[in-house]
């Protein structure tokens, strides 16, 4: 084989390498963004399941009045159903992204899209939950048989209250809902935001 043939083969190999899509090995190491997002989602599934058990059994620990207990269980049951739906969504995401054997830019973009879509479901769940949770929390923290009648929950629940009390109730309810929403959204950003930004930065570097 002469020099010209060797040079031709080398040029062909260079051209083939240039046309290959850049790949990133995200199967190695436990601190890469993909693995951290998946790990945090697995932890969240466990945490959510534990919280469901705690909240659904908590009235067994304290002696609640019948109306308080009924309202608490109804609203917590609805919240638990939504939580289970979110857990199923997390499980589907983990199953869909468990194999990153081919880590191209397109694969990472797909992962980012699916992760953000899952977090949008989470935000929808939080918005609904933040509107539901204040009522069972109020039922839990108001009058009970052991502590006595701190607040007449039945009167407030049936809106047998004055106009000033109604305004106070609406404002307090909305404030509590907003607090619950921002706490949980902030938690989601803490768990996933940094790693999603890292992946987006990686895509930008590859496109440069």
Short mmCIF file of C-alpha atoms in Angstrom, two decimals:
data_model
loop_
_atom_site.label_atom_id
_atom_site.label_comp_id
_atom_site.label_asym_id
_atom_site.label_seq_id
_atom_site.Cartn_x
_atom_site.Cartn_y
_atom_site.Cartn_z
CA UNK A 1 0.00 0.00 0.00
CA UNK A 2 1.56 3.31 -1.10
CA UNK A 3 1.50 6.62 0.70
CA UNK A 4 -1.43 8.02 -1.31
CA UNK A 5 -3.65 5.06 -0.42
CA UNK A 6 -2.77 5.35 3.26
CA UNK A 7 -3.52 9.08 3.16
CA UNK A 8 -6.86 8.41 1.44
CA UNK A 9 -7.91 5.87 4.10
CA UNK A 10 -6.93 8.24 6.90
CA UNK A 11 -8.98 11.04 5.34
CA UNK A 12 -12.00 8.72 5.03
CA UNK A 13 -11.70 7.73 8.70
CA UNK A 14 -11.53 11.40 9.73
CA UNK A 15 -14.62 12.19 7.63
CA UNK A 16 -16.52 9.28 9.22
CA UNK A 17 -15.61 10.44 12.74
CA UNK A 18 -16.74 13.98 11.91
CA UNK A 19 -20.17 12.78 10.80
CA UNK A 20 -20.78 10.72 13.95
CA UNK A 21 -23.13 12.28 16.52
CA UNK A 22 -21.30 13.26 19.71
CA UNK A 23 -21.96 10.81 22.53
CA UNK A 24 -21.74 11.22 26.28
CA UNK A 25 -21.40 8.29 28.60
CA UNK A 26 -24.03 8.86 31.31
CA UNK A 27 -23.97 5.29 32.52
CA UNK A 28 -20.79 5.75 34.50
CA UNK A 29 -20.60 7.30 37.93
CA UNK A 30 -23.32 8.14 40.41
CA UNK A 31 -22.91 11.92 40.39
CA UNK A 32 -23.82 12.69 36.79
CA UNK A 33 -27.00 14.79 36.28
CA UNK A 34 -29.07 11.97 34.78
CA UNK A 35 -28.33 9.56 37.61
CA UNK A 36 -28.91 12.26 40.25
CA UNK A 37 -32.33 13.11 38.79
CA UNK A 38 -33.30 9.44 38.67
CA UNK A 39 -31.96 8.85 42.19
CA UNK A 40 -33.92 11.81 43.58
CA UNK A 41 -37.09 10.57 41.90
CA UNK A 42 -36.66 7.14 43.46
CA UNK A 43 -36.22 8.78 46.87
CA UNK A 44 -39.30 10.90 46.28
CA UNK A 45 -41.41 7.85 45.49
CA UNK A 46 -40.43 6.30 48.82
CA UNK A 47 -40.99 9.59 50.67
CA UNK A 48 -44.44 10.12 49.14
CA UNK A 49 -45.53 6.58 50.03
CA UNK A 50 -44.32 7.00 53.62
CA UNK A 51 -46.16 10.34 53.88
CA UNK A 52 -49.40 8.75 52.66
CA UNK A 53 -49.15 6.09 55.38
CA UNK A 54 -48.36 8.66 58.09
CA UNK A 55 -51.12 11.09 57.14
CA UNK A 56 -53.77 8.38 56.74
CA UNK A 57 -52.95 6.80 60.12
CA UNK A 58 -52.33 10.00 62.11
CA UNK A 59 -55.98 10.35 63.27
CA UNK A 60 -55.55 7.00 64.99
CA UNK A 61 -53.00 8.65 67.27
CA UNK A 62 -55.13 11.64 68.30
CA UNK A 63 -58.79 11.58 69.28
CA UNK A 64 -60.51 13.80 66.72
CA UNK A 65 -64.14 14.87 66.74
CA UNK A 66 -66.33 12.95 64.24
CA UNK A 67 -66.78 15.82 61.75
CA UNK A 68 -63.10 16.75 61.88
CA UNK A 69 -62.08 13.15 61.30
CA UNK A 70 -64.54 12.67 58.42
CA UNK A 71 -63.41 15.86 56.64
CA UNK A 72 -59.76 15.00 57.24
CA UNK A 73 -60.08 11.50 55.80
CA UNK A 74 -62.11 12.62 52.75
CA UNK A 75 -59.68 15.33 51.71
CA UNK A 76 -56.56 13.33 52.54
CA UNK A 77 -57.94 10.40 50.55
CA UNK A 78 -58.39 12.66 47.51
CA UNK A 79 -54.88 14.06 48.01
CA UNK A 80 -53.48 10.54 48.35
CA UNK A 81 -55.09 9.49 45.07
CA UNK A 82 -53.44 12.43 43.31
CA UNK A 83 -50.14 11.55 44.98
CA UNK A 84 -50.39 7.96 43.76
CA UNK A 85 -51.01 9.28 40.24
CA UNK A 86 -47.84 11.35 40.50
CA UNK A 87 -45.91 8.35 41.84
CA UNK A 88 -47.07 6.30 38.85
CA UNK A 89 -45.85 9.08 36.54
CA UNK A 90 -42.46 9.03 38.26
CA UNK A 91 -42.29 5.26 37.94
CA UNK A 92 -43.08 5.42 34.22
CA UNK A 93 -40.38 8.05 33.73
CA UNK A 94 -37.79 5.95 35.57
CA UNK A 95 -38.71 2.88 33.55
CA UNK A 96 -38.57 4.81 30.27
CA UNK A 97 -35.15 6.32 31.00
CA UNK A 98 -33.48 3.38 32.72
CA UNK A 99 -31.27 2.48 29.71
CA UNK A 100 -28.99 5.17 28.39
CA UNK A 101 -26.83 2.84 26.29
CA UNK A 102 -26.74 5.38 23.44
CA UNK A 103 -26.17 8.81 24.90
CA UNK A 104 -26.42 11.21 21.99
CA UNK A 105 -27.50 14.83 22.12
CA UNK A 106 -30.95 13.78 20.94
CA UNK A 107 -31.20 11.21 23.74
CA UNK A 108 -30.27 13.83 26.33
CA UNK A 109 -32.75 16.29 24.86
CA UNK A 110 -35.44 13.61 25.11
CA UNK A 111 -34.48 12.96 28.74
CA UNK A 112 -34.70 16.69 29.54
CA UNK A 113 -38.10 16.94 27.82
CA UNK A 114 -39.49 13.91 29.67
CA UNK A 115 -38.10 15.16 33.01
CA UNK A 116 -39.65 18.61 32.53
CA UNK A 117 -42.95 17.04 31.49
CA UNK A 118 -42.92 14.94 34.65
CA UNK A 119 -42.21 18.05 36.74
CA UNK A 120 -45.13 19.85 35.07
CA UNK A 121 -47.37 17.01 36.28
CA UNK A 122 -45.84 17.57 39.71
CA UNK A 123 -46.67 21.29 39.58
CA UNK A 124 -50.27 20.52 38.58
CA UNK A 125 -50.48 18.09 41.48
CA UNK A 126 -49.11 20.73 43.84
CA UNK A 127 -51.56 23.39 42.66
CA UNK A 128 -54.48 21.02 43.29
CA UNK A 129 -52.99 19.79 46.57
CA UNK A 130 -52.34 23.31 47.85
CA UNK A 131 -56.06 24.05 47.45
CA UNK A 132 -57.12 20.84 49.19
CA UNK A 133 -54.62 20.52 52.05
CA UNK A 134 -55.55 23.62 54.11
CA UNK A 135 -58.93 22.12 55.00
CA UNK A 136 -57.69 18.80 56.46
CA UNK A 137 -54.86 20.70 58.18
CA UNK A 138 -57.45 23.00 59.75
CA UNK A 139 -59.56 19.99 60.76
CA UNK A 140 -56.51 18.40 62.34
CA UNK A 141 -55.31 21.45 64.25
CA UNK A 142 -58.68 22.74 65.45
CA UNK A 143 -60.83 21.26 68.19
CA UNK A 144 -60.23 17.68 69.30
CA UNK A 145 -61.36 15.63 72.25
CA UNK A 146 -58.01 15.65 74.03
CA UNK A 147 -57.13 19.35 73.74
CA UNK A 148 -60.65 20.71 74.00
CA UNK A 149 -62.46 23.08 71.67
CA UNK A 150 -59.77 25.47 70.47
CA UNK A 151 -61.72 26.45 67.32
CA UNK A 152 -65.28 25.43 66.51
CA UNK A 153 -64.47 23.60 63.27
CA UNK A 154 -68.08 22.68 62.56
CA UNK A 155 -69.20 26.32 62.63
CA UNK A 156 -66.38 27.38 60.31
CA UNK A 157 -66.83 24.40 58.00
CA UNK A 158 -70.56 25.12 57.61
CA UNK A 159 -69.76 28.85 57.17
CA UNK A 160 -71.96 29.73 60.14
CA UNK A 161 -69.78 32.78 60.68
CA UNK A 162 -69.89 36.55 60.33
CA UNK A 163 -68.79 38.46 57.23
CA UNK A 164 -65.55 39.54 58.94
CA UNK A 165 -64.80 35.92 59.91
CA UNK A 166 -65.55 34.79 56.34
CA UNK A 167 -63.07 37.30 54.94
CA UNK A 168 -60.51 36.17 57.50
CA UNK A 169 -61.15 32.53 56.55
CA UNK A 170 -60.71 33.17 52.81
CA UNK A 171 -57.51 35.17 53.30
CA UNK A 172 -56.05 32.61 55.73
CA UNK A 173 -56.97 29.74 53.40
CA UNK A 174 -55.32 31.38 50.40
CA UNK A 175 -52.20 32.30 52.38
CA UNK A 176 -51.80 28.72 53.60
CA UNK A 177 -52.36 27.38 50.06
CA UNK A 178 -49.73 29.76 48.64
CA UNK A 179 -47.23 28.78 51.37
CA UNK A 180 -47.73 25.06 50.65
CA UNK A 181 -47.35 25.69 46.91
CA UNK A 182 -44.12 27.67 47.12
CA UNK A 183 -42.54 25.29 49.62
CA UNK A 184 -43.16 22.27 47.40
CA UNK A 185 -42.19 24.02 44.14
CA UNK A 186 -39.00 25.24 45.82
CA UNK A 187 -38.32 21.68 46.91
CA UNK A 188 -38.73 20.47 43.31
CA UNK A 189 -36.27 23.09 42.06
CA UNK A 190 -33.81 22.07 44.75
CA UNK A 191 -34.11 18.39 43.83
CA UNK A 192 -34.04 18.68 40.04
CA UNK A 193 -33.43 22.24 38.81
CA UNK A 194 -29.64 22.23 39.10
CA UNK A 195 -29.22 18.92 37.29
CA UNK A 196 -31.55 19.90 34.45
CA UNK A 197 -29.55 23.12 33.98
CA UNK A 198 -26.35 21.06 33.88
CA UNK A 199 -27.78 18.88 31.10
CA UNK A 200 -28.99 21.91 29.15
CA UNK A 201 -25.53 23.45 29.51
CA UNK A 202 -24.02 20.22 28.21
CA UNK A 203 -26.25 20.37 25.13
CA UNK A 204 -25.21 23.98 24.51
CA UNK A 205 -21.53 23.01 24.76
CA UNK A 206 -22.01 20.20 22.25
CA UNK A 207 -23.84 22.53 19.85
CA UNK A 208 -21.05 25.11 20.06
#
